[in-house]
mmCIF file of C-alpha atoms in Angstrom:
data_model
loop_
_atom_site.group_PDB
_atom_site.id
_atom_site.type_symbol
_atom_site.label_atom_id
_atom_site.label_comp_id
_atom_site.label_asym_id
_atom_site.label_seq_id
_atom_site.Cartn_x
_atom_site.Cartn_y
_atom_site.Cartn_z
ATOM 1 C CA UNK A 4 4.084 -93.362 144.944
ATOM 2 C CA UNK A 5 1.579 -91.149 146.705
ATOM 3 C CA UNK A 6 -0.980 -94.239 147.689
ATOM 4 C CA UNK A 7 2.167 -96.167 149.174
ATOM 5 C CA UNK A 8 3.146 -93.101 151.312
ATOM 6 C CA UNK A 9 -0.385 -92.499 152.637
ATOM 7 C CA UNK A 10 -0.641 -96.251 153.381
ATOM 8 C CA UNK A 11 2.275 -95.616 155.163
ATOM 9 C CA UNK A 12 1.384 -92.624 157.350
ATOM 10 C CA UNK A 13 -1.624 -94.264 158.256
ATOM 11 C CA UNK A 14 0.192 -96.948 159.109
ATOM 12 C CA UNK A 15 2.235 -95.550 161.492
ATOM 13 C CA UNK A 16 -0.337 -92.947 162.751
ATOM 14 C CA UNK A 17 -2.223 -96.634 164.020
ATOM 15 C CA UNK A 18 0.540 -97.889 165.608
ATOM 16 C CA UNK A 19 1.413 -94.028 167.274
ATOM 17 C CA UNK A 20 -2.613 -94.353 168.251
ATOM 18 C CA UNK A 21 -1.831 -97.915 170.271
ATOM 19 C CA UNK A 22 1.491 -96.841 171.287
ATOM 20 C CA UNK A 23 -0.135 -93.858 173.254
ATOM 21 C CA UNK A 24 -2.114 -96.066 175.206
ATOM 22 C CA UNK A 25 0.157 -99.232 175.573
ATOM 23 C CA UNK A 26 3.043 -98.624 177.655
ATOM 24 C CA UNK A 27 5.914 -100.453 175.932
ATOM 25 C CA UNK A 28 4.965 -99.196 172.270
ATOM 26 C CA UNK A 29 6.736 -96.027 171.383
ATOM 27 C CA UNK A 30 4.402 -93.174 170.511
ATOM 28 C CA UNK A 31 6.661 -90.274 168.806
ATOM 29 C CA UNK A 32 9.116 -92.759 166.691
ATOM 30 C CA UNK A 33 6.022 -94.487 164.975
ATOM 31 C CA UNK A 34 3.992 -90.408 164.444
ATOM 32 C CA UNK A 35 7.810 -89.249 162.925
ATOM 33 C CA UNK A 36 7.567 -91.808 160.438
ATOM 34 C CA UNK A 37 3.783 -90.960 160.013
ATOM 35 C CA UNK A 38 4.290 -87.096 159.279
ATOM 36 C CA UNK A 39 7.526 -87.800 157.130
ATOM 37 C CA UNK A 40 4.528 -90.432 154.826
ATOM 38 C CA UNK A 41 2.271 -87.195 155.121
ATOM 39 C CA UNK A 42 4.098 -85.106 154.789
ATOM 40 C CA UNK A 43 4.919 -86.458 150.798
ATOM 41 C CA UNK A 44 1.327 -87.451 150.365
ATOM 42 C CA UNK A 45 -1.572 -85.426 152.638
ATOM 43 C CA UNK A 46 0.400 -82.472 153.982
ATOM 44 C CA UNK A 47 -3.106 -81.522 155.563
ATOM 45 C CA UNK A 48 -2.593 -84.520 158.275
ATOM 46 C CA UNK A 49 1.030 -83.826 158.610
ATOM 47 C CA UNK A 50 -0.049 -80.267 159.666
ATOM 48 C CA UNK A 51 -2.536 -82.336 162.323
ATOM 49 C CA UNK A 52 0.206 -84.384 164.077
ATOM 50 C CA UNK A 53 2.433 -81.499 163.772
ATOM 51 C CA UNK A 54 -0.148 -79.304 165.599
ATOM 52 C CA UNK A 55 -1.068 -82.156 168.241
ATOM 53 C CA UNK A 56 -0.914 -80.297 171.579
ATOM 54 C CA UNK A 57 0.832 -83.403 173.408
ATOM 55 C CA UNK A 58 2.788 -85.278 170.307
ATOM 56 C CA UNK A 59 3.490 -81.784 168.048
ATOM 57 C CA UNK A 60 5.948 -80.269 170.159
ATOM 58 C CA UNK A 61 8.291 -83.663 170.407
ATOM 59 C CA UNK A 62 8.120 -84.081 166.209
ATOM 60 C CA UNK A 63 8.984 -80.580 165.504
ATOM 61 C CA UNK A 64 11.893 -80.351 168.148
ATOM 62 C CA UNK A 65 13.302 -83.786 166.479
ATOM 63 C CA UNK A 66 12.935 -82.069 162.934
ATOM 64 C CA UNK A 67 14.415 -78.692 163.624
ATOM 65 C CA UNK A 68 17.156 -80.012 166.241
ATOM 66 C CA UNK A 69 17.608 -84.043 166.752
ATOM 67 C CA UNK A 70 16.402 -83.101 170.255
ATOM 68 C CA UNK A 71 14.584 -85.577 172.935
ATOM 69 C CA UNK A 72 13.028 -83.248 175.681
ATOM 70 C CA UNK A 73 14.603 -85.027 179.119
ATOM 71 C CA UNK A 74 11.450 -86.289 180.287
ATOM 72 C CA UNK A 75 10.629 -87.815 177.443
ATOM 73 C CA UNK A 76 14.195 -89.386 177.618
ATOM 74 C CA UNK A 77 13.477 -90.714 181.620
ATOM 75 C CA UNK A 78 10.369 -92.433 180.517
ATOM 76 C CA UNK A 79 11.864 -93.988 177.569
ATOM 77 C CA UNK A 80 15.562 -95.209 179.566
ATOM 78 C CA UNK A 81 12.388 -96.297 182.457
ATOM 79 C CA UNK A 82 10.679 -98.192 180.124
ATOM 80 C CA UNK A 83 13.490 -99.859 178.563
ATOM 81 C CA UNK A 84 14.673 -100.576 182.343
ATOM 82 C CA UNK A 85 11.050 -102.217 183.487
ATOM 83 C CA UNK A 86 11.321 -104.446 180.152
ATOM 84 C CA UNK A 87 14.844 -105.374 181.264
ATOM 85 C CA UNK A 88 13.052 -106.130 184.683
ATOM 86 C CA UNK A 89 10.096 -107.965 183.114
ATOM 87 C CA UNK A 90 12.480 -110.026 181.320
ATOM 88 C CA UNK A 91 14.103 -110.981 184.019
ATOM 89 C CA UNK A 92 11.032 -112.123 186.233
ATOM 90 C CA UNK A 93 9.358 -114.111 183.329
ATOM 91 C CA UNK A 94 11.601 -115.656 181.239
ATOM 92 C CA UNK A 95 15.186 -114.966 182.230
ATOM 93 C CA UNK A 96 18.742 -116.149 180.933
ATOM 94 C CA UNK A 97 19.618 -116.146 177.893
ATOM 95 C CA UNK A 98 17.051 -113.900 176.690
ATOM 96 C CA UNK A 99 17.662 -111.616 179.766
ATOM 97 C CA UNK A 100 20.386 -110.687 177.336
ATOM 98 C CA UNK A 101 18.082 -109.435 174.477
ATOM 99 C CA UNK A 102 16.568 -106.944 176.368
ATOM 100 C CA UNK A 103 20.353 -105.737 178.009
ATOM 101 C CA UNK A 104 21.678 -105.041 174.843
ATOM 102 C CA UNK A 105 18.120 -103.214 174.253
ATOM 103 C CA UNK A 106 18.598 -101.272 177.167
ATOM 104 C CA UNK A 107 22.026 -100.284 176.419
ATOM 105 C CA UNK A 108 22.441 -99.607 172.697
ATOM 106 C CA UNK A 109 19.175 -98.115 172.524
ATOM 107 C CA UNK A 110 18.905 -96.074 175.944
ATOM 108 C CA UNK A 111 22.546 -95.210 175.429
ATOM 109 C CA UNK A 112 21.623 -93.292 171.680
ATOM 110 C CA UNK A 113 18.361 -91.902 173.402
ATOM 111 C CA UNK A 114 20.559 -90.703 176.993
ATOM 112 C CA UNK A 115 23.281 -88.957 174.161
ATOM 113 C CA UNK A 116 20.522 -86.683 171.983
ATOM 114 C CA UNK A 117 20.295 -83.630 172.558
ATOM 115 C CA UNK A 118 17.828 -81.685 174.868
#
């Protein structure tokens, strides 16, 4: 079961790597998942992300409290409104609607976690 979780946790490190630099890719959901795979196969490189300057801080604050720092919340509700935006402009109705429900299920859970 080790090999799968470490498969895993690179996985999701990769996709926390491209997430950082692409701006509609979440970052800290996908390097959660990675340091949960680590943390039950390399517990050396679950120490890493947990000790990441930038990304560290956000993990251990969702471990220890189900918290979202706020401005981490405003740039993921911002986000989630520019899709809605870019949605719009490109391809519009119906799938305008895809990215409304997006906005409000999701932002809603992110807007009510606490801080």
């Amino acid at each position: 079961m080790r090999p799968l979780y470490l498969a895993g946790g690179l996985l999701f490190a990769g996709l926390g790597a491209v997430g950082a630099v692409l701006p509609l890719l979440p970052t800290v959901p996908f390097l959660l998942l990675a340091a949960f795979c680590f943390a039950r196969s390399n517990p050396a490189w679950e120490k890493r992300i947990l000790d990441h300057p930038t990304w560290g801080p956000q993990i251990r604050d969702w471990r220890e409290r189900r918290a979202i720092a706020r401005r981490a919340k405003v740039a993921a509700i911002a986000t989630l409104v520019a899709g809605v935006a870019f949605t719009w402009a490109t391809i519009g109705f119906p799938w305008l609607w895809f990215s409304v429900g997006a906005l409000v299920f999701i932002g809603g859970w992110i807007a009510t976690r606490n801080e």
